PDB file of N, CA and C in Angstrom:
ATOM      1  N   MET A  49     292.958 199.027 -30.623  1.00 75.00           N
ATOM      2  CA  MET A  49     291.639 199.417 -31.049  1.00 75.00           C
ATOM      3  C   MET A  49     291.693 200.072 -32.429  1.00 75.00           C
ATOM      4  N   ALA A  50     292.739 200.833 -32.678  1.00 88.00           N
ATOM      5  CA  ALA A  50     292.865 201.485 -33.981  1.00 88.00           C
ATOM      6  C   ALA A  50     293.034 200.458 -35.095  1.00 88.00           C
ATOM      7  N   VAL A  51     293.793 199.409 -34.834  1.00 89.00           N
ATOM      8  CA  VAL A  51     293.978 198.355 -35.838  1.00 89.00           C
ATOM      9  C   VAL A  51     292.663 197.633 -36.083  1.00 89.00           C
ATOM     10  N   ALA A  52     291.916 197.357 -35.031  1.00 80.00           N
ATOM     11  CA  ALA A  52     290.625 196.684 -35.179  1.00 80.00           C
ATOM     12  C   ALA A  52     289.660 197.541 -35.991  1.00 80.00           C
ATOM     13  N   LYS A  53     289.626 198.814 -35.720  1.00 83.00           N
ATOM     14  CA  LYS A  53     288.724 199.704 -36.456  1.00 83.00           C
ATOM     15  C   LYS A  53     289.155 199.818 -37.916  1.00 83.00           C
ATOM     16  N   THR A  54     290.450 199.846 -38.174  1.00 90.00           N
ATOM     17  CA  THR A  54     290.950 199.894 -39.545  1.00 90.00           C
ATOM     18  C   THR A  54     290.546 198.640 -40.305  1.00 90.00           C
ATOM     19  N   CYS A  55     290.667 197.486 -39.663  1.00 85.00           N
ATOM     20  CA  CYS A  55     290.257 196.237 -40.301  1.00 85.00           C
ATOM     21  C   CYS A  55     288.758 196.225 -40.565  1.00 85.00           C
ATOM     22  N   PHE A  56     287.972 196.752 -39.624  1.00 82.00           N
ATOM     23  CA  PHE A  56     286.525 196.793 -39.793  1.00 82.00           C
ATOM     24  C   PHE A  56     286.135 197.692 -40.962  1.00 82.00           C
ATOM     25  N   VAL A  57     286.736 198.860 -41.055  1.00 85.00           N
ATOM     26  CA  VAL A  57     286.436 199.785 -42.156  1.00 85.00           C
ATOM     27  C   VAL A  57     286.874 199.180 -43.488  1.00 85.00           C
ATOM     28  N   ASN A  58     288.008 198.513 -43.503  1.00 87.00           N
ATOM     29  CA  ASN A  58     288.486 197.862 -44.722  1.00 87.00           C
ATOM     30  C   ASN A  58     287.522 196.758 -45.146  1.00 87.00           C
ATOM     31  N   ALA A  59     287.014 195.990 -44.191  1.00 84.00           N
ATOM     32  CA  ALA A  59     286.048 194.938 -44.513  1.00 84.00           C
ATOM     33  C   ALA A  59     284.759 195.528 -45.063  1.00 84.00           C
ATOM     34  N   MET A  60     284.309 196.641 -44.477  1.00 83.00           N
ATOM     35  CA  MET A  60     283.086 197.285 -44.962  1.00 83.00           C
ATOM     36  C   MET A  60     283.259 197.792 -46.386  1.00 83.00           C
ATOM     37  N   ALA A  61     284.464 198.207 -46.734  1.00 86.00           N
ATOM     38  CA  ALA A  61     284.722 198.708 -48.086  1.00 86.00           C
ATOM     39  C   ALA A  61     284.753 197.566 -49.102  1.00 86.00           C
ATOM     40  N   ARG A  62     285.157 196.376 -48.665  1.00 85.00           N
ATOM     41  CA  ARG A  62     285.311 195.258 -49.592  1.00 85.00           C
ATOM     42  C   ARG A  62     284.033 194.454 -49.808  1.00 85.00           C
ATOM     43  N   VAL A  63     283.244 194.275 -48.762  1.00 79.00           N
ATOM     44  CA  VAL A  63     282.007 193.493 -48.870  1.00 79.00           C
ATOM     45  C   VAL A  63     280.861 194.301 -48.291  1.00 79.00           C
ATOM     46  N   GLY A  64     279.668 193.809 -48.458  1.00 74.00           N
ATOM     47  CA  GLY A  64     278.494 194.529 -47.993  1.00 74.00           C
ATOM     48  C   GLY A  64     278.364 194.537 -46.472  1.00 74.00           C
ATOM     49  N   ALA A  65     277.635 195.509 -45.996  1.00 76.00           N
ATOM     50  CA  ALA A  65     277.420 195.647 -44.555  1.00 76.00           C
ATOM     51  C   ALA A  65     276.618 194.482 -43.997  1.00 76.00           C
ATOM     52  N   SER A  66     275.753 193.890 -44.802  1.00 73.00           N
ATOM     53  CA  SER A  66     274.963 192.762 -44.318  1.00 73.00           C
ATOM     54  C   SER A  66     275.835 191.557 -44.001  1.00 73.00           C
ATOM     55  N   PHE A  67     277.022 191.483 -44.582  1.00 73.00           N
ATOM     56  CA  PHE A  67     277.939 190.396 -44.282  1.00 73.00           C
ATOM     57  C   PHE A  67     278.830 190.722 -43.093  1.00 73.00           C
ATOM     58  N   VAL A  68     279.281 191.952 -42.972  1.00 78.00           N
ATOM     59  CA  VAL A  68     280.249 192.327 -41.945  1.00 78.00           C
ATOM     60  C   VAL A  68     279.600 192.542 -40.581  1.00 78.00           C
ATOM     61  N   THR A  69     278.401 193.075 -40.562  1.00 76.00           N
ATOM     62  CA  THR A  69     277.764 193.452 -39.301  1.00 76.00           C
ATOM     63  C   THR A  69     277.620 192.294 -38.320  1.00 76.00           C
ATOM     64  N   PRO A  70     277.202 191.093 -38.725  1.00 73.00           N
ATOM     65  CA  PRO A  70     277.119 190.014 -37.730  1.00 73.00           C
ATOM     66  C   PRO A  70     278.453 189.712 -37.054  1.00 73.00           C
ATOM     67  N   PHE A  71     279.549 189.912 -37.755  1.00 74.00           N
ATOM     68  CA  PHE A  71     280.852 189.654 -37.155  1.00 74.00           C
ATOM     69  C   PHE A  71     281.225 190.719 -36.131  1.00 74.00           C
ATOM     70  N   SER A  72     280.606 191.884 -36.192  1.00 78.00           N
ATOM     71  CA  SER A  72     280.900 192.903 -35.190  1.00 78.00           C
ATOM     72  C   SER A  72     280.378 192.483 -33.817  1.00 78.00           C
ATOM     73  N   TYR A  73     279.394 191.585 -33.790  1.00 80.00           N
ATOM     74  CA  TYR A  73     278.919 191.059 -32.517  1.00 80.00           C
ATOM     75  C   TYR A  73     279.951 190.139 -31.876  1.00 80.00           C
ATOM     76  N   GLY A  74     280.960 189.775 -32.610  1.00 78.00           N
ATOM     77  CA  GLY A  74     282.043 188.959 -32.056  1.00 78.00           C
ATOM     78  C   GLY A  74     282.761 189.644 -30.913  1.00 78.00           C
ATOM     79  N   THR A  75     282.670 190.966 -30.844  1.00 81.00           N
ATOM     80  CA  THR A  75     283.293 191.676 -29.722  1.00 81.00           C
ATOM     81  C   THR A  75     282.655 191.267 -28.399  1.00 81.00           C
ATOM     82  N   LEU A  76     281.369 190.919 -28.420  1.00 82.00           N
ATOM     83  CA  LEU A  76     280.714 190.443 -27.209  1.00 82.00           C
ATOM     84  C   LEU A  76     281.291 189.107 -26.764  1.00 82.00           C
ATOM     85  N   VAL A  77     281.620 188.253 -27.731  1.00 83.00           N
ATOM     86  CA  VAL A  77     282.216 186.957 -27.412  1.00 83.00           C
ATOM     87  C   VAL A  77     283.579 187.167 -26.757  1.00 83.00           C
ATOM     88  N   PHE A  78     284.390 188.066 -27.319  1.00 84.00           N
ATOM     89  CA  PHE A  78     285.706 188.319 -26.748  1.00 84.00           C
ATOM     90  C   PHE A  78     285.602 188.979 -25.375  1.00 84.00           C
ATOM     91  N   ALA A  79     284.631 189.835 -25.195  1.00 84.00           N
ATOM     92  CA  ALA A  79     284.437 190.464 -23.883  1.00 84.00           C
ATOM     93  C   ALA A  79     284.067 189.415 -22.843  1.00 84.00           C
ATOM     94  N   ALA A  80     283.241 188.456 -23.227  1.00 85.00           N
ATOM     95  CA  ALA A  80     282.873 187.379 -22.301  1.00 85.00           C
ATOM     96  C   ALA A  80     284.074 186.503 -21.980  1.00 85.00           C
ATOM     97  N   ALA A  81     284.996 186.372 -22.917  1.00 85.00           N
ATOM     98  CA  ALA A  81     286.202 185.581 -22.665  1.00 85.00           C
ATOM     99  C   ALA A  81     287.192 186.336 -21.777  1.00 85.00           C
ATOM    100  N   TYR A  82     287.220 187.655 -21.880  1.00 86.00           N
ATOM    101  CA  TYR A  82     288.151 188.446 -21.071  1.00 86.00           C
ATOM    102  C   TYR A  82     287.671 188.644 -19.637  1.00 86.00           C
ATOM    103  N   ASP A  83     286.377 188.570 -19.403  1.00 86.00           N
ATOM    104  CA  ASP A  83     285.856 188.774 -18.047  1.00 86.00           C
ATOM    105  C   ASP A  83     286.492 187.839 -17.022  1.00 86.00           C
ATOM    106  N   PRO A  84     286.542 186.533 -17.262  1.00 86.00           N
ATOM    107  CA  PRO A  84     287.171 185.677 -16.259  1.00 86.00           C
ATOM    108  C   PRO A  84     288.667 185.949 -16.097  1.00 86.00           C
ATOM    109  N   ALA A  85     289.324 186.307 -17.191  1.00 86.00           N
ATOM    110  CA  ALA A  85     290.769 186.521 -17.134  1.00 86.00           C
ATOM    111  C   ALA A  85     291.134 187.773 -16.338  1.00 86.00           C
ATOM    112  N   PHE A  86     290.398 188.849 -16.530  1.00 89.00           N
ATOM    113  CA  PHE A  86     290.766 190.111 -15.898  1.00 89.00           C
ATOM    114  C   PHE A  86     289.981 190.424 -14.629  1.00 89.00           C
ATOM    115  N   TYR A  87     288.752 189.963 -14.550  1.00 88.00           N
ATOM    116  CA  TYR A  87     287.901 190.350 -13.426  1.00 88.00           C
ATOM    117  C   TYR A  87     287.474 189.173 -12.557  1.00 88.00           C
ATOM    118  N   GLY A  88     287.799 187.959 -12.957  1.00 87.00           N
ATOM    119  CA  GLY A  88     287.444 186.783 -12.187  1.00 87.00           C
ATOM    120  C   GLY A  88     285.955 186.478 -12.173  1.00 87.00           C
ATOM    121  N   MET A  89     285.214 187.000 -13.128  1.00 86.00           N
ATOM    122  CA  MET A  89     283.768 186.762 -13.184  1.00 86.00           C
ATOM    123  C   MET A  89     283.482 185.433 -13.878  1.00 86.00           C
ATOM    124  N   ARG A  90     282.504 184.730 -13.363  1.00 87.00           N
ATOM    125  CA  ARG A  90     282.071 183.487 -13.988  1.00 87.00           C
ATOM    126  C   ARG A  90     280.910 183.779 -14.929  1.00 87.00           C
ATOM    127  N   GLN A  91     280.893 183.086 -16.044  1.00 88.00           N
ATOM    128  CA  GLN A  91     279.831 183.282 -17.032  1.00 88.00           C
ATOM    129  C   GLN A  91     278.651 182.369 -16.699  1.00 88.00           C
ATOM    130  N   ASP A  92     277.449 182.848 -16.988  1.00 90.00           N
ATOM    131  CA  ASP A  92     276.258 182.039 -16.750  1.00 90.00           C
ATOM    132  C   ASP A  92     275.788 181.394 -18.057  1.00 90.00           C
ATOM    133  N   ALA A  93     274.719 180.627 -17.974  1.00 93.00           N
ATOM    134  CA  ALA A  93     274.211 179.888 -19.134  1.00 93.00           C
ATOM    135  C   ALA A  93     273.746 180.816 -20.243  1.00 93.00           C
ATOM    136  N   ILE A  94     273.202 181.967 -19.901  1.00 93.00           N
ATOM    137  CA  ILE A  94     272.742 182.922 -20.922  1.00 93.00           C
ATOM    138  C   ILE A  94     273.917 183.433 -21.750  1.00 93.00           C
ATOM    139  N   THR A  95     275.048 183.646 -21.114  1.00 88.00           N
ATOM    140  CA  THR A  95     276.239 184.102 -21.840  1.00 88.00           C
ATOM    141  C   THR A  95     276.686 183.051 -22.838  1.00 88.00           C
ATOM    142  N   TYR A  96     276.701 181.792 -22.410  1.00 90.00           N
ATOM    143  CA  TYR A  96     277.097 180.725 -23.322  1.00 90.00           C
ATOM    144  C   TYR A  96     276.088 180.550 -24.455  1.00 90.00           C
ATOM    145  N   LEU A  97     274.816 180.702 -24.162  1.00 93.00           N
ATOM    146  CA  LEU A  97     273.784 180.622 -25.201  1.00 93.00           C
ATOM    147  C   LEU A  97     273.955 181.759 -26.216  1.00 93.00           C
ATOM    148  N   GLY A  98     274.175 182.960 -25.730  1.00 88.00           N
ATOM    149  CA  GLY A  98     274.392 184.100 -26.622  1.00 88.00           C
ATOM    150  C   GLY A  98     275.630 183.929 -27.480  1.00 88.00           C
ATOM    151  N   THR A  99     276.693 183.402 -26.881  1.00 87.00           N
ATOM    152  CA  THR A  99     277.918 183.145 -27.632  1.00 87.00           C
ATOM    153  C   THR A  99     277.664 182.126 -28.737  1.00 87.00           C
ATOM    154  N   ALA A 100     276.935 181.073 -28.419  1.00 91.00           N
ATOM    155  CA  ALA A 100     276.627 180.050 -29.425  1.00 91.00           C
ATOM    156  C   ALA A 100     275.787 180.626 -30.559  1.00 91.00           C
ATOM    157  N   ILE A 101     274.829 181.481 -30.224  1.00 91.00           N
ATOM    158  CA  ILE A 101     273.991 182.096 -31.262  1.00 91.00           C
ATOM    159  C   ILE A 101     274.827 182.998 -32.166  1.00 91.00           C
ATOM    160  N   ILE A 102     275.666 183.820 -31.576  1.00 85.00           N
ATOM    161  CA  ILE A 102     276.497 184.737 -32.356  1.00 85.00           C
ATOM    162  C   ILE A 102     277.421 183.967 -33.293  1.00 85.00           C
ATOM    163  N   LEU A 103     278.088 182.943 -32.774  1.00 86.00           N
ATOM    164  CA  LEU A 103     279.017 182.185 -33.604  1.00 86.00           C
ATOM    165  C   LEU A 103     278.294 181.391 -34.690  1.00 86.00           C
ATOM    166  N   THR A 104     277.117 180.859 -34.377  1.00 91.00           N
ATOM    167  CA  THR A 104     276.345 180.110 -35.370  1.00 91.00           C
ATOM    168  C   THR A 104     275.888 181.009 -36.517  1.00 91.00           C
ATOM    169  N   VAL A 105     275.383 182.172 -36.186  1.00 85.00           N
ATOM    170  CA  VAL A 105     274.909 183.093 -37.226  1.00 85.00           C
ATOM    171  C   VAL A 105     276.072 183.586 -38.085  1.00 85.00           C
ATOM    172  N   ALA A 106     277.188 183.905 -37.458  1.00 81.00           N
ATOM    173  CA  ALA A 106     278.352 184.369 -38.223  1.00 81.00           C
ATOM    174  C   ALA A 106     278.851 183.270 -39.162  1.00 81.00           C
ATOM    175  N   LEU A 107     278.891 182.042 -38.671  1.00 86.00           N
ATOM    176  CA  LEU A 107     279.330 180.931 -39.513  1.00 86.00           C
ATOM    177  C   LEU A 107     278.354 180.694 -40.655  1.00 86.00           C
ATOM    178  N   ARG A 108     277.072 180.803 -40.371  1.00 88.00           N
ATOM    179  CA  ARG A 108     276.066 180.619 -41.423  1.00 88.00           C
ATOM    180  C   ARG A 108     276.190 181.678 -42.506  1.00 88.00           C
ATOM    181  N   PHE A 109     276.393 182.922 -42.107  1.00 80.00           N
ATOM    182  CA  PHE A 109     276.576 183.986 -43.094  1.00 80.00           C
ATOM    183  C   PHE A 109     277.828 183.757 -43.925  1.00 80.00           C
ATOM    184  N   ALA A 110     278.901 183.338 -43.283  1.00 79.00           N
ATOM    185  CA  ALA A 110     280.143 183.104 -44.013  1.00 79.00           C
ATOM    186  C   ALA A 110     279.981 181.978 -45.027  1.00 79.00           C
ATOM    187  N   LEU A 111     279.314 180.897 -44.629  1.00 84.00           N
ATOM    188  CA  LEU A 111     279.102 179.786 -45.552  1.00 84.00           C
ATOM    189  C   LEU A 111     278.164 180.167 -46.693  1.00 84.00           C
ATOM    190  N   ARG A 112     277.129 180.937 -46.378  1.00 83.00           N
ATOM    191  CA  ARG A 112     276.190 181.371 -47.417  1.00 83.00           C
ATOM    192  C   ARG A 112     276.877 182.271 -48.431  1.00 83.00           C
ATOM    193  N   GLU A 113     277.687 183.190 -47.955  1.00 76.00           N
ATOM    194  CA  GLU A 113     278.395 184.085 -48.876  1.00 76.00           C
ATOM    195  C   GLU A 113     279.393 183.315 -49.728  1.00 76.00           C
ATOM    196  N   ALA A 114     280.020 182.298 -49.156  1.00 76.00           N
ATOM    197  CA  ALA A 114     280.965 181.492 -49.931  1.00 76.00           C
ATOM    198  C   ALA A 114     280.245 180.729 -51.031  1.00 76.00           C
ATOM    199  N   GLN A 115     279.016 180.285 -50.768  1.00 80.00           N
ATOM    200  CA  GLN A 115     278.257 179.567 -51.781  1.00 80.00           C
ATOM    201  C   GLN A 115     277.722 180.508 -52.853  1.00 80.00           C
ATOM    202  N   LEU A 116     277.356 181.721 -52.466  1.00 76.00           N
ATOM    203  CA  LEU A 116     276.794 182.672 -53.419  1.00 76.00           C
ATOM    204  C   LEU A 116     277.849 183.351 -54.273  1.00 76.00           C
ATOM    205  N   LYS A 117     279.073 183.384 -53.777  1.00 70.00           N
ATOM    206  CA  LYS A 117     280.140 184.066 -54.502  1.00 70.00           C
ATOM    207  C   LYS A 117     280.479 183.297 -55.769  1.00 70.00           C
ATOM    208  N   LYS A 118     280.361 183.986 -56.871  1.00 64.00           N
ATOM    209  CA  LYS A 118     280.656 183.365 -58.153  1.00 64.00           C
ATOM    210  C   LYS A 118     282.081 183.722 -58.548  1.00 64.00           C
ATOM    211  N   PRO A 119     282.763 182.805 -59.204  1.00 63.00           N
ATOM    212  CA  PRO A 119     284.127 183.132 -59.626  1.00 63.00           C
ATOM    213  C   PRO A 119     284.137 184.280 -60.639  1.00 63.00           C
ATOM    214  N   VAL A 120     285.078 185.154 -60.477  1.00 60.00           N
ATOM    215  CA  VAL A 120     285.213 186.299 -61.378  1.00 60.00           C
ATOM    216  C   VAL A 120     285.983 185.840 -62.613  1.00 60.00           C
ATOM    217  N   PRO A 121     285.414 186.031 -63.810  1.00 65.00           N
ATOM    218  CA  PRO A 121     286.141 185.615 -65.016  1.00 65.00           C
ATOM    219  C   PRO A 121     287.384 186.471 -65.212  1.00 65.00           C
ATOM    220  N   ARG A 122     288.442 185.823 -65.586  1.00 67.00           N
ATOM    221  CA  ARG A 122     289.697 186.543 -65.818  1.00 67.00           C
ATOM    222  C   ARG A 122     289.680 187.151 -67.217  1.00 67.00           C
ATOM    223  N   PRO A 123     290.137 188.380 -67.326  1.00 68.00           N
ATOM    224  CA  PRO A 123     290.182 188.993 -68.666  1.00 68.00           C
ATOM    225  C   PRO A 123     291.250 188.289 -69.513  1.00 68.00           C
ATOM    226  N   PRO A 124     291.038 188.276 -70.814  1.00 71.00           N
ATOM    227  CA  PRO A 124     292.041 187.646 -71.686  1.00 71.00           C
ATOM    228  C   PRO A 124     293.360 188.404 -71.595  1.00 71.00           C
ATOM    229  N   SER A 125     294.429 187.661 -71.639  1.00 70.00           N
ATOM    230  CA  SER A 125     295.733 188.326 -71.551  1.00 70.00           C
ATOM    231  C   SER A 125     296.054 188.995 -72.885  1.00 70.00           C
ATOM    232  N   SER A 126     296.754 190.077 -72.808  1.00 64.00           N
ATOM    233  CA  SER A 126     297.072 190.864 -74.006  1.00 64.00           C
ATOM    234  C   SER A 126     298.496 190.623 -74.473  1.00 64.00           C
ATOM    235  N   LEU A 127     299.050 189.475 -74.111  1.00 58.00           N
ATOM    236  CA  LEU A 127     300.434 189.205 -74.520  1.00 58.00           C
ATOM    237  C   LEU A 127     300.507 188.772 -75.912  1.00 58.00           C
TER     238      LEU A 127
END
């Protein structure tokens, strides 16, 4: 958990919160995946729908940010 929180704080420092926050909902996806493994619970259709929505939105944000990101010009070398 400490490593996950460190990665989350590092991501927040590097990019805006509007980009990182949708990915924090990914913990719900992992929790839904761990339920059958540890507790033997079966997932219902609402869980799968929610998982699809979370992954779709996260992918859309990632693609949008990749398109909006402009290349950073390199400074001239001083050699």
